[in-house]
Short mmCIF file of C-alpha atoms in Angstrom, two decimals:
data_model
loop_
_atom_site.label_atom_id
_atom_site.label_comp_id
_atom_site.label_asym_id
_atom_site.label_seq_id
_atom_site.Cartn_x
_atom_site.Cartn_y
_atom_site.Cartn_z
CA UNK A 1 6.65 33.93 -5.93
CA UNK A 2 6.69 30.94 -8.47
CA UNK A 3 8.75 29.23 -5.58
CA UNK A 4 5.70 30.00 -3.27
CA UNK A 5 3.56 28.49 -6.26
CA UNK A 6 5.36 25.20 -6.49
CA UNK A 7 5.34 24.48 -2.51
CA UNK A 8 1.37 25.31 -2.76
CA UNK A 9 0.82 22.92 -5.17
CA UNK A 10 2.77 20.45 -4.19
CA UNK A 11 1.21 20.51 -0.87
CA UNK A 12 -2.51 19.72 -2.07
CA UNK A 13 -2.95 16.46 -0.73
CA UNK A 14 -3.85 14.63 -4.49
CA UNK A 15 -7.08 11.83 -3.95
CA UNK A 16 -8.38 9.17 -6.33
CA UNK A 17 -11.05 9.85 -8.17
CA UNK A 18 -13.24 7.60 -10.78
CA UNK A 19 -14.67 9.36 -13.34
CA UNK A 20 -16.88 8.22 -16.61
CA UNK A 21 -17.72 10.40 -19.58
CA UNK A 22 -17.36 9.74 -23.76
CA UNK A 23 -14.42 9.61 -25.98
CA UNK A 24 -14.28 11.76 -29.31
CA UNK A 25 -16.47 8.64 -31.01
CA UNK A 26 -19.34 8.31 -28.34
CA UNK A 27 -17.98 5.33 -26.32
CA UNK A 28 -18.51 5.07 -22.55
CA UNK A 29 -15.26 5.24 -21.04
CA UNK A 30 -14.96 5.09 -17.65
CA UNK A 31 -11.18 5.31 -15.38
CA UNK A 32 -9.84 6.30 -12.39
CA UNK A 33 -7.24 9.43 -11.76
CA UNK A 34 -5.13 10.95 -8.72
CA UNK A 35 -5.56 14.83 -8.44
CA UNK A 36 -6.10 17.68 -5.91
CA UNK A 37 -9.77 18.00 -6.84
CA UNK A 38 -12.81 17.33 -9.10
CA UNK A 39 -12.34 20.44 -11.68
CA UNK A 40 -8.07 18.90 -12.22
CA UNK A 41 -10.06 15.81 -13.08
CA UNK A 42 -12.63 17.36 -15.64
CA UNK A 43 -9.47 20.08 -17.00
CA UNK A 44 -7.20 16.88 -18.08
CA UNK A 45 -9.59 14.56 -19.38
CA UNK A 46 -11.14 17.88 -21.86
CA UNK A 47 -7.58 17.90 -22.78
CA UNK A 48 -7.75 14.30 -23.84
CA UNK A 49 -10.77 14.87 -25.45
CA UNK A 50 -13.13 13.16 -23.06
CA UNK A 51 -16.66 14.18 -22.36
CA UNK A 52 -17.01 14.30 -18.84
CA UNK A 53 -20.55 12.72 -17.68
CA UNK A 54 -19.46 12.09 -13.72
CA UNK A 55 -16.78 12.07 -11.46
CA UNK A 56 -16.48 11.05 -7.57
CA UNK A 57 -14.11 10.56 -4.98
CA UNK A 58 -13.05 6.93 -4.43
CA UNK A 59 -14.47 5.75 -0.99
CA UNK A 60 -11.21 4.49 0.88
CA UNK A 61 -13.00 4.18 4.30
CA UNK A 62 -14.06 1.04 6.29
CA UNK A 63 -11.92 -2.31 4.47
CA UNK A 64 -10.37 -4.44 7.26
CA UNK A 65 -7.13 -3.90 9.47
CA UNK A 66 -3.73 -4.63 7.29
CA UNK A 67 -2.20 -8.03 8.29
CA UNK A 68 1.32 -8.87 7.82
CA UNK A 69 0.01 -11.29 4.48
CA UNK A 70 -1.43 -7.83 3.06
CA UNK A 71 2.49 -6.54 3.17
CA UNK A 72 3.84 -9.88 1.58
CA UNK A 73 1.58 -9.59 -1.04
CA UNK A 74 2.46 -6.31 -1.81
CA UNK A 75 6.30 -7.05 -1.69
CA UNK A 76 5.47 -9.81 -3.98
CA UNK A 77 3.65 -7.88 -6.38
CA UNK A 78 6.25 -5.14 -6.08
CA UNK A 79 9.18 -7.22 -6.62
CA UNK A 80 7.69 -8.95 -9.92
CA UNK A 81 6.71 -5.59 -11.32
CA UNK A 82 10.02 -3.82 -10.99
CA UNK A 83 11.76 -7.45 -12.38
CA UNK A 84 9.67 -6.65 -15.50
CA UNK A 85 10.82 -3.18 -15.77
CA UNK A 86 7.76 -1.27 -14.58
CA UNK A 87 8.24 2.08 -12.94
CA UNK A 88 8.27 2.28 -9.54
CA UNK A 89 5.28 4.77 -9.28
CA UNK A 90 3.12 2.78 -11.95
CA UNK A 91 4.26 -0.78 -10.43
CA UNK A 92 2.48 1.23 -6.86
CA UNK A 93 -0.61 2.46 -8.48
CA UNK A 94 -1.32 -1.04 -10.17
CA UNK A 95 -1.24 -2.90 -6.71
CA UNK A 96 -3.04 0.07 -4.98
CA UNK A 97 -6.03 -0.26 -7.82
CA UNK A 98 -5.80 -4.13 -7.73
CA UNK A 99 -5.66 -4.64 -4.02
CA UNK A 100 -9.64 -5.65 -2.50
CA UNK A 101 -9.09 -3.75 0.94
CA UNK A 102 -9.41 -0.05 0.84
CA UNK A 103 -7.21 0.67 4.01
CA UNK A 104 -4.12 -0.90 2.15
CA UNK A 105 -5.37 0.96 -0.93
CA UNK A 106 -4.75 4.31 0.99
CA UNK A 107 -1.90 3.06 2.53
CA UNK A 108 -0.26 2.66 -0.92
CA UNK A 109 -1.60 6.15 -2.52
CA UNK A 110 0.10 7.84 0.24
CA UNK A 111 3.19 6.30 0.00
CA UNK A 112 3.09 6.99 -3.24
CA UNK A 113 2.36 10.26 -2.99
CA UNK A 114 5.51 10.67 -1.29
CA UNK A 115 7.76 8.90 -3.53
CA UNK A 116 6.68 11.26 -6.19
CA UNK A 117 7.51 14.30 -4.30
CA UNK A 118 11.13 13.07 -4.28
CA UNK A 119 11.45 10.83 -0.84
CA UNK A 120 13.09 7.69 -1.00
CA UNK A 121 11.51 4.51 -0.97
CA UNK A 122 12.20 3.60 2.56
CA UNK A 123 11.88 7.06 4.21
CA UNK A 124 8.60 6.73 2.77
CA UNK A 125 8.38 3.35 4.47
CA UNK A 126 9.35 4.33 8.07
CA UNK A 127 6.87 6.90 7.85
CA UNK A 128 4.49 3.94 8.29
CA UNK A 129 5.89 1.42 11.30
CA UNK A 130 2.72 -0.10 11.86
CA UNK A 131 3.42 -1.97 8.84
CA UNK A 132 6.89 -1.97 7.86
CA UNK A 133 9.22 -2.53 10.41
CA UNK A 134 12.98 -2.03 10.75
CA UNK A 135 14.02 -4.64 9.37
CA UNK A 136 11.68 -4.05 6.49
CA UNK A 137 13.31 -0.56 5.88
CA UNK A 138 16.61 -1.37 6.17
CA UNK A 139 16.53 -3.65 3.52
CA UNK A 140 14.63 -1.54 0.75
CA UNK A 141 17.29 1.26 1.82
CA UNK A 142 19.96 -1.09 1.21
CA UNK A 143 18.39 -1.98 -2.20
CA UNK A 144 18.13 1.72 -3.02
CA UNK A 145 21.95 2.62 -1.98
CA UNK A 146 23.12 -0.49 -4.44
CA UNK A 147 21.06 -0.45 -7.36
CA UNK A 148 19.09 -3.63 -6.72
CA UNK A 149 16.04 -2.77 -5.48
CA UNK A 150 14.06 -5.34 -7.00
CA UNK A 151 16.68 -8.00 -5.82
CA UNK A 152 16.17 -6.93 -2.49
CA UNK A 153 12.67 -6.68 -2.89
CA UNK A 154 12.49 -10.19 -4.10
CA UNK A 155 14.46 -11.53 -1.07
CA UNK A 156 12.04 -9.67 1.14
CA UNK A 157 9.06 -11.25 -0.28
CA UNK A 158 10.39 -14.58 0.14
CA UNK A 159 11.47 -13.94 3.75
CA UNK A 160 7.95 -12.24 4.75
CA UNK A 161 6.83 -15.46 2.95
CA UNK A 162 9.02 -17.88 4.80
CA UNK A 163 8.06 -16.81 7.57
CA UNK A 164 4.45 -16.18 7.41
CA UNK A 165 4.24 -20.02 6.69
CA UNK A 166 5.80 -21.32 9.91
CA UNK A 167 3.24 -19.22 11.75
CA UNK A 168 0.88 -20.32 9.64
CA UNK A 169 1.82 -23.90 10.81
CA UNK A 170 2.34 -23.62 14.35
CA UNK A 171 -1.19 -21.79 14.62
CA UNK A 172 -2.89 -24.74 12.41
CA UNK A 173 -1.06 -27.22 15.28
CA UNK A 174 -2.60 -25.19 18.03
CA UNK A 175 -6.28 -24.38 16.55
CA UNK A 176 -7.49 -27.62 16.66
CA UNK A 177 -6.93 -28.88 20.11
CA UNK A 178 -7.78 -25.58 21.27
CA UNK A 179 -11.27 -25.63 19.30
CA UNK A 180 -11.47 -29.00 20.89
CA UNK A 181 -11.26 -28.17 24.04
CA UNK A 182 -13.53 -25.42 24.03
CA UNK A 183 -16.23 -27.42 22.55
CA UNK A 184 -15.72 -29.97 25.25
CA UNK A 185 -15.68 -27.47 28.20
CA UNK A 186 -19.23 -25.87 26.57
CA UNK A 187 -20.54 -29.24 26.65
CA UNK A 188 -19.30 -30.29 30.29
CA UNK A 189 -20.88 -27.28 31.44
CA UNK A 190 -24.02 -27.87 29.20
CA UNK A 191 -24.05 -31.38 31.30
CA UNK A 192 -23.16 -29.93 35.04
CA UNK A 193 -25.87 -26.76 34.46
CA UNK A 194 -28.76 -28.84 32.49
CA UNK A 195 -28.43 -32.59 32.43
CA UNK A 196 -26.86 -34.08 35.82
CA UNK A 197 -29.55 -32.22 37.90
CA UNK A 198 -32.73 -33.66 36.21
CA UNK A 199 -30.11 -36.80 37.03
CA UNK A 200 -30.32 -35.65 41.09
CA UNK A 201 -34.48 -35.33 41.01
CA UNK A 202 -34.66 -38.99 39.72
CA UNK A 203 -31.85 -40.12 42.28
CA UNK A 204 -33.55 -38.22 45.18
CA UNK A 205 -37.12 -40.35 44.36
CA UNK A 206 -34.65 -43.65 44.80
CA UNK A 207 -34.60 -43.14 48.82
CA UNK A 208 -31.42 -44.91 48.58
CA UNK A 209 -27.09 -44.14 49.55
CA UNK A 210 -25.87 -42.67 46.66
CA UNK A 211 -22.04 -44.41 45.49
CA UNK A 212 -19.25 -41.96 45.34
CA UNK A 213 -18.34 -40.79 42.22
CA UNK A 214 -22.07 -40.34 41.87
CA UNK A 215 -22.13 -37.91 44.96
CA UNK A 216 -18.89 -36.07 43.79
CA UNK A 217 -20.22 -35.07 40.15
CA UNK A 218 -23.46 -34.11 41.72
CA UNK A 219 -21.57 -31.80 43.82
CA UNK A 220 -19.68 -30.30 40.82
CA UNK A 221 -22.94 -30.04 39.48
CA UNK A 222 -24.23 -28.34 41.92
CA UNK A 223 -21.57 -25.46 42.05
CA UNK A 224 -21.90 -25.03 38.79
CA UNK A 225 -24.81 -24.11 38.82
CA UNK A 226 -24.52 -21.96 41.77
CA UNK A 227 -22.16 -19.98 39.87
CA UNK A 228 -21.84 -20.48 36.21
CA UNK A 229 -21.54 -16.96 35.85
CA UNK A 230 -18.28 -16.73 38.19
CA UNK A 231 -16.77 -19.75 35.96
CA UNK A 232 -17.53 -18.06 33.53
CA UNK A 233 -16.14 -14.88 34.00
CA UNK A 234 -12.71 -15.57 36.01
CA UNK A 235 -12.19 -17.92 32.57
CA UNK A 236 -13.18 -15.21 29.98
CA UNK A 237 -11.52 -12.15 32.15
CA UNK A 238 -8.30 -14.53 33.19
CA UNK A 239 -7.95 -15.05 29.62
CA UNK A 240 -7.99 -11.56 28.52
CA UNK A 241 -5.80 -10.04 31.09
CA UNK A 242 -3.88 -12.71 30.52
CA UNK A 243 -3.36 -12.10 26.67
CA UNK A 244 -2.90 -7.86 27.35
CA UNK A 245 -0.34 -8.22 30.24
CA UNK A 246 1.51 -10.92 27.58
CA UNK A 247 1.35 -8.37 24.77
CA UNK A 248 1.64 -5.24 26.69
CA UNK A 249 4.31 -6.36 30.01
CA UNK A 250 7.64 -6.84 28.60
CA UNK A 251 8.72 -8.92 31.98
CA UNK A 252 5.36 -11.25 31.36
CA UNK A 253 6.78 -11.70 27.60
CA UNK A 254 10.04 -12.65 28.54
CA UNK A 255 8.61 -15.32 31.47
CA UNK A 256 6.44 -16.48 28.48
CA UNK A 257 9.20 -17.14 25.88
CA UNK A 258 11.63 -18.53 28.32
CA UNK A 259 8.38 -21.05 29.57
CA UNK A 260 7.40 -21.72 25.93
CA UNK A 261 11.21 -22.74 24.89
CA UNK A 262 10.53 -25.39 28.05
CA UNK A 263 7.23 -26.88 27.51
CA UNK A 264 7.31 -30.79 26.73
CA UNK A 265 6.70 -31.69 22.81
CA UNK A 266 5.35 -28.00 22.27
CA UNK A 267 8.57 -26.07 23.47
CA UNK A 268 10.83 -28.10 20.52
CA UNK A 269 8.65 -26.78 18.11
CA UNK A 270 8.56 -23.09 19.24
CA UNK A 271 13.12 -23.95 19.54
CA UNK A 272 13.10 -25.09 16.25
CA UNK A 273 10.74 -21.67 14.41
CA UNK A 274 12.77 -19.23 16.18
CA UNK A 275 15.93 -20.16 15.53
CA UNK A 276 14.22 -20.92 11.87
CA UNK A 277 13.47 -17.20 11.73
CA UNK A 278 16.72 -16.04 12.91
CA UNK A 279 18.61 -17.84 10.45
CA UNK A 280 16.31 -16.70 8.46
CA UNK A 281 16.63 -12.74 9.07
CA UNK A 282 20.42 -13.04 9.23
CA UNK A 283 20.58 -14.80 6.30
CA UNK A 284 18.39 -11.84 4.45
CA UNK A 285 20.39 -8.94 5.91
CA UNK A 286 23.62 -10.37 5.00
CA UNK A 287 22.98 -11.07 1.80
CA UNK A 288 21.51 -7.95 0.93
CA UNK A 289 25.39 -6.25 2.17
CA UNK A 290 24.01 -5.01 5.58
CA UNK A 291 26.83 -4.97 7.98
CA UNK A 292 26.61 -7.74 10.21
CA UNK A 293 26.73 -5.57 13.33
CA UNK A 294 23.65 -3.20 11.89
CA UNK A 295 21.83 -6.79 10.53
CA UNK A 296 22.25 -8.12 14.24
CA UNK A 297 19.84 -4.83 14.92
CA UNK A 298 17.13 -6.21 13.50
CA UNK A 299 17.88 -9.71 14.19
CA UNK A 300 16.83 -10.08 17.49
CA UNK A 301 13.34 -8.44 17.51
CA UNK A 302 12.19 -10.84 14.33
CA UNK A 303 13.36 -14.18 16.18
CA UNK A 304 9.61 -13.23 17.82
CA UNK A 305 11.55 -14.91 21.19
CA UNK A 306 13.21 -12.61 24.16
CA UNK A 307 15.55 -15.72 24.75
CA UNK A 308 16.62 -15.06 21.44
CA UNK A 309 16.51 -11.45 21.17
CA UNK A 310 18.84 -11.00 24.47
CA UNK A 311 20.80 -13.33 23.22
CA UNK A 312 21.58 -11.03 19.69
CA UNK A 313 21.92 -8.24 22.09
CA UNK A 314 24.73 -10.24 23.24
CA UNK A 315 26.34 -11.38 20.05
CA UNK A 316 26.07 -7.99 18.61
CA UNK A 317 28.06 -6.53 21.70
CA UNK A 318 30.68 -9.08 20.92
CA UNK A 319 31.15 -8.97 17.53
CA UNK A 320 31.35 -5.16 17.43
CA UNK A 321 34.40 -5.52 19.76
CA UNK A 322 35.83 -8.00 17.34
CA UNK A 323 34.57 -11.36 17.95
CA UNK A 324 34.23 -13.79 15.11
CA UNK A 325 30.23 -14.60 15.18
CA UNK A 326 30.50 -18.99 15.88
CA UNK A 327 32.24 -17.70 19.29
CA UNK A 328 29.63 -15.36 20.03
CA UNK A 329 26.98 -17.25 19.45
CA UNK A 330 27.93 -20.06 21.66
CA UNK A 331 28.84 -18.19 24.31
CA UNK A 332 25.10 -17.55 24.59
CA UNK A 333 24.35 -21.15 25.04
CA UNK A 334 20.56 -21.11 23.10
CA UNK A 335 21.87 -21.87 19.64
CA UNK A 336 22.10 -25.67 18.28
CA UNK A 337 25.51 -27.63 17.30
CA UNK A 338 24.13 -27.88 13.60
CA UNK A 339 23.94 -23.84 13.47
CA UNK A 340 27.01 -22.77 14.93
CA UNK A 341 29.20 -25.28 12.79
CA UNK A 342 27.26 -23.89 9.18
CA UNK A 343 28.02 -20.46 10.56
CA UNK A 344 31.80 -21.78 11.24
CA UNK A 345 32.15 -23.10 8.10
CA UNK A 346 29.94 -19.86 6.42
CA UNK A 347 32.74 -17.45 7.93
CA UNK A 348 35.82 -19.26 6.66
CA UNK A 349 34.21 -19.86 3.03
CA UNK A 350 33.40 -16.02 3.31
CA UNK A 351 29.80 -17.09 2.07
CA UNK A 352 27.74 -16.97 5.45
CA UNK A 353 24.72 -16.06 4.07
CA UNK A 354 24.35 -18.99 1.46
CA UNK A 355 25.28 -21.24 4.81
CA UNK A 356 22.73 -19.25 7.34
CA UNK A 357 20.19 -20.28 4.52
CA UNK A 358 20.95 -23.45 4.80
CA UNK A 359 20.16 -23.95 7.68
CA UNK A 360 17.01 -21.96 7.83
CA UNK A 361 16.46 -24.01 4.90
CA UNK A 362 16.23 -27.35 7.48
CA UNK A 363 14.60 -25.91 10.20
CA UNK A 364 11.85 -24.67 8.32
CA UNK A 365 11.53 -28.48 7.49
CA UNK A 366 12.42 -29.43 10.79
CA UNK A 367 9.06 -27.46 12.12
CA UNK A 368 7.15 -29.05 9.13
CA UNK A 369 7.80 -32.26 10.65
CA UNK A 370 7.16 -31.11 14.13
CA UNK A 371 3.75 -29.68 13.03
CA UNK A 372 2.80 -33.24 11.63
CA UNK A 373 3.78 -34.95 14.44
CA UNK A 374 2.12 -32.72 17.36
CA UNK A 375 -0.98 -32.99 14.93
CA UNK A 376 -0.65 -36.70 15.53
CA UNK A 377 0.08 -37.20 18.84
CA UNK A 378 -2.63 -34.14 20.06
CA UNK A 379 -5.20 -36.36 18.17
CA UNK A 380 -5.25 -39.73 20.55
CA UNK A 381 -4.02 -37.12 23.71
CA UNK A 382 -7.39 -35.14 23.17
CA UNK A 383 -9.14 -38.67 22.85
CA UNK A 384 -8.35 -40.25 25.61
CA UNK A 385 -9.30 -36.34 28.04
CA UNK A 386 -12.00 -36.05 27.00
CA UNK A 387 -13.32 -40.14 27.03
CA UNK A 388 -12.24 -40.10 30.71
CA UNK A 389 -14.26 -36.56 31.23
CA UNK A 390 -17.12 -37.43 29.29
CA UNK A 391 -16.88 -41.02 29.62
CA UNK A 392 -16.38 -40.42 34.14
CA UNK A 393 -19.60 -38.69 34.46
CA UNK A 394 -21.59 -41.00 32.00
CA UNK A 395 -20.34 -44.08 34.39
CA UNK A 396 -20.76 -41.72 37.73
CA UNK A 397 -24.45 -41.20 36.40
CA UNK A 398 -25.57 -44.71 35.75
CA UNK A 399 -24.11 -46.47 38.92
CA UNK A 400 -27.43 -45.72 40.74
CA UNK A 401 -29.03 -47.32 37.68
CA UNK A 402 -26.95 -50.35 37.78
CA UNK A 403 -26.88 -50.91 41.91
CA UNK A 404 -30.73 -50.87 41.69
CA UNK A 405 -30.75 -53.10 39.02
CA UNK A 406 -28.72 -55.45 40.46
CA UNK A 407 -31.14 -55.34 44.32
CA UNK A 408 -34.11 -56.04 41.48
#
């Protein structure tokens, strides 16, 4: 029966609750505590000698989605707390109380919650995919099965951090010529729907042969506004199917990564971050005394490229039959000179990791330099569009002006 008890109570799902009441010499005192329910609030803090004036449940609704930074700031936080020698399950409630979203608040309490009924770290983890993926999991069980935890937990942080920051870079390459061009397409249409037709009215008093390029906006004009509101919506609906049959069709993903690796200018960058991140990964799951073959797992799916992660589907078939990695590798064919001879040189030393961080290491700076010089060269490209848009119909506008002119 106390067996029966014990599973009961362990099974009340505990909540946060913030309370406020008066110490044994009249101060206000006010704190928050995890239990099943308002009276185990109230019984503890009598037994502390606390006054109990009110208690409520801690609102952990509404907050916004968890992004992938949430997690690295966690993992951060984590890592420095357990280097300092704070318990796991305080190190957990200090981020959950200190974190501004409520969603990664709950997300925390339950995971806690589970650690303290006994599960490990990273079951506790896989419980929630959404947010920590295999790769992610791996590691912390890893860290658990060796004793270094917080090592691991450290390298994890600086990986999530790596690579948030090459995203972070390529996006701030791509935001501003796409802002651009938005802008510019709202005005062009601003100009074909509003402007260029009180244009026509002034042209049509003239009496006269309109030139060409005159005649050709005008007709532009003219089906635009016709049907600004088919433009319109095959652009906003193209763009959304688009994005969903990207994100959902694994065929359109893989057309998409193997076109992206092949764009002009743009498709060196996107080369040069995934095999950043692979390096990367590898580097991390090495290190952290992951098989290679089990690492390779998780390899291919944080590369973020299909190229890529066929490619590691590859490699890890090959290796597993007992291929050294450098031959595997460049069998597939996607994987610079520079790489394969630090992963060469990494096997013989017996210290691959140290050189697969290498030469993350000098990607990573590779795509810094990238990012500054797409930034430059979109600048002048973006110009020189939208002078020759803008600046064509301007000209096309004014030619009636000027041939009249020049008759008076």
């Amino acid at each position: 029966m106390a067996t029966a008890i014990a599973a009961k109570q362990q099974n009340v799902k505990e909540i946060v609750f913030e309370w406020e009441g008066k110490d044994k010499n009249g101060k206000v005192v006010r704190g928050e505590m995890r239990a099943g329910g308002e009276a185990m609030v109230s019984a503890s803090l009598r037994r502390q000698g606390i006054l109990i004036t009110k208690v409520k449940k801690r609102r952990v609704s509404g907050g916004s989605s968890i992004k992938q930074k949430d997690i690295a700031i966690f993992t951060r936080q984590l890592a420095t707390m357990m280097k300092a020698g704070v318990p796991l399950i305080q190190a957990f409630d200090i981020v959950a109380r200190g974190s501004t979203n409520p969603r990664v608040t709950k997300l925390l309490t339950d995971i806690r919650s589970d650690v303290e009924t006994g599960t490990s770290l990273s079951s506790s983890f896989r419980k929630h995919p959404l947010y920590f993926d295999a790769l992610y999991c791996n590691l912390v069980e890893a860290g658990e099965a060796g004793g270094i935890l917080e090592q691991l937990l450290d390298r994890l942080a600086i990986y999530q951090e790596k690579t948030m920051a090459i995203k972070n870079k390529i996006k701030s390459a791509l935001i501003y010529p796409v802002a651009v061009l938005v802008v510019a397409f709202v005005v062009l249409a601003v100009i074909m729907i509003f402007v260029i037709p009180a244009f026509k009215d002034v042209f049509t008093s003239f009496g006269a042969d309109l030139p060409a390029p005159t005649l050709f906006v005008i007709g532009m004009s003219e089906f635009f506004v016709k049907f600004w509101y088919l433009i319109f919506g095959v652009l906003i609906g193209g763009t959304y199917f688009f994005m969903q049959s990207w994100r959902r069709s694994e065929k359109m993903q893989k057309a998409m990564d193997r076109l992206l690796l092949k764009i002009p200018v743009f498709g060196d960058l996107v080369y040069k971050s995934t095999v950043a991140r692979w390096t990367r990964t590898l580097s991390t799951m090495f290190a952290a005394g992951v098989p290679l073959v089990e690492a390779l797992d998780s390899v291919g799916g944080a590369s973020g490229n299909a190229v890529f992660a066929e490619a590691t589907e590859q490699i890890q078939k090959d290796v597993s039959t007992g291929s050294a990695l450098t031959t595997s590798m460049q069998t597939t064919g996607v994987f610079p000179t520079m790489v394969l001879q630090m992963c060469a040189i990494g096997e013989e030393s017996g210290s691959l990791d140290a050189m697969l961080g290498k030469a993350a290491e000098f990607y990573e700076d590779e795509v810094d330099e990238a990012v500054k010089g797409l930034s430059s060269l979109m600048e002048p490209f973006i110009i020189v569009v939208l002078g020759v848009l803008i600046g064509g119909i301007v000209v096309s506008m004014y030619l009636p002006i000027f041939k009249l002119g020049a008759v008076v």
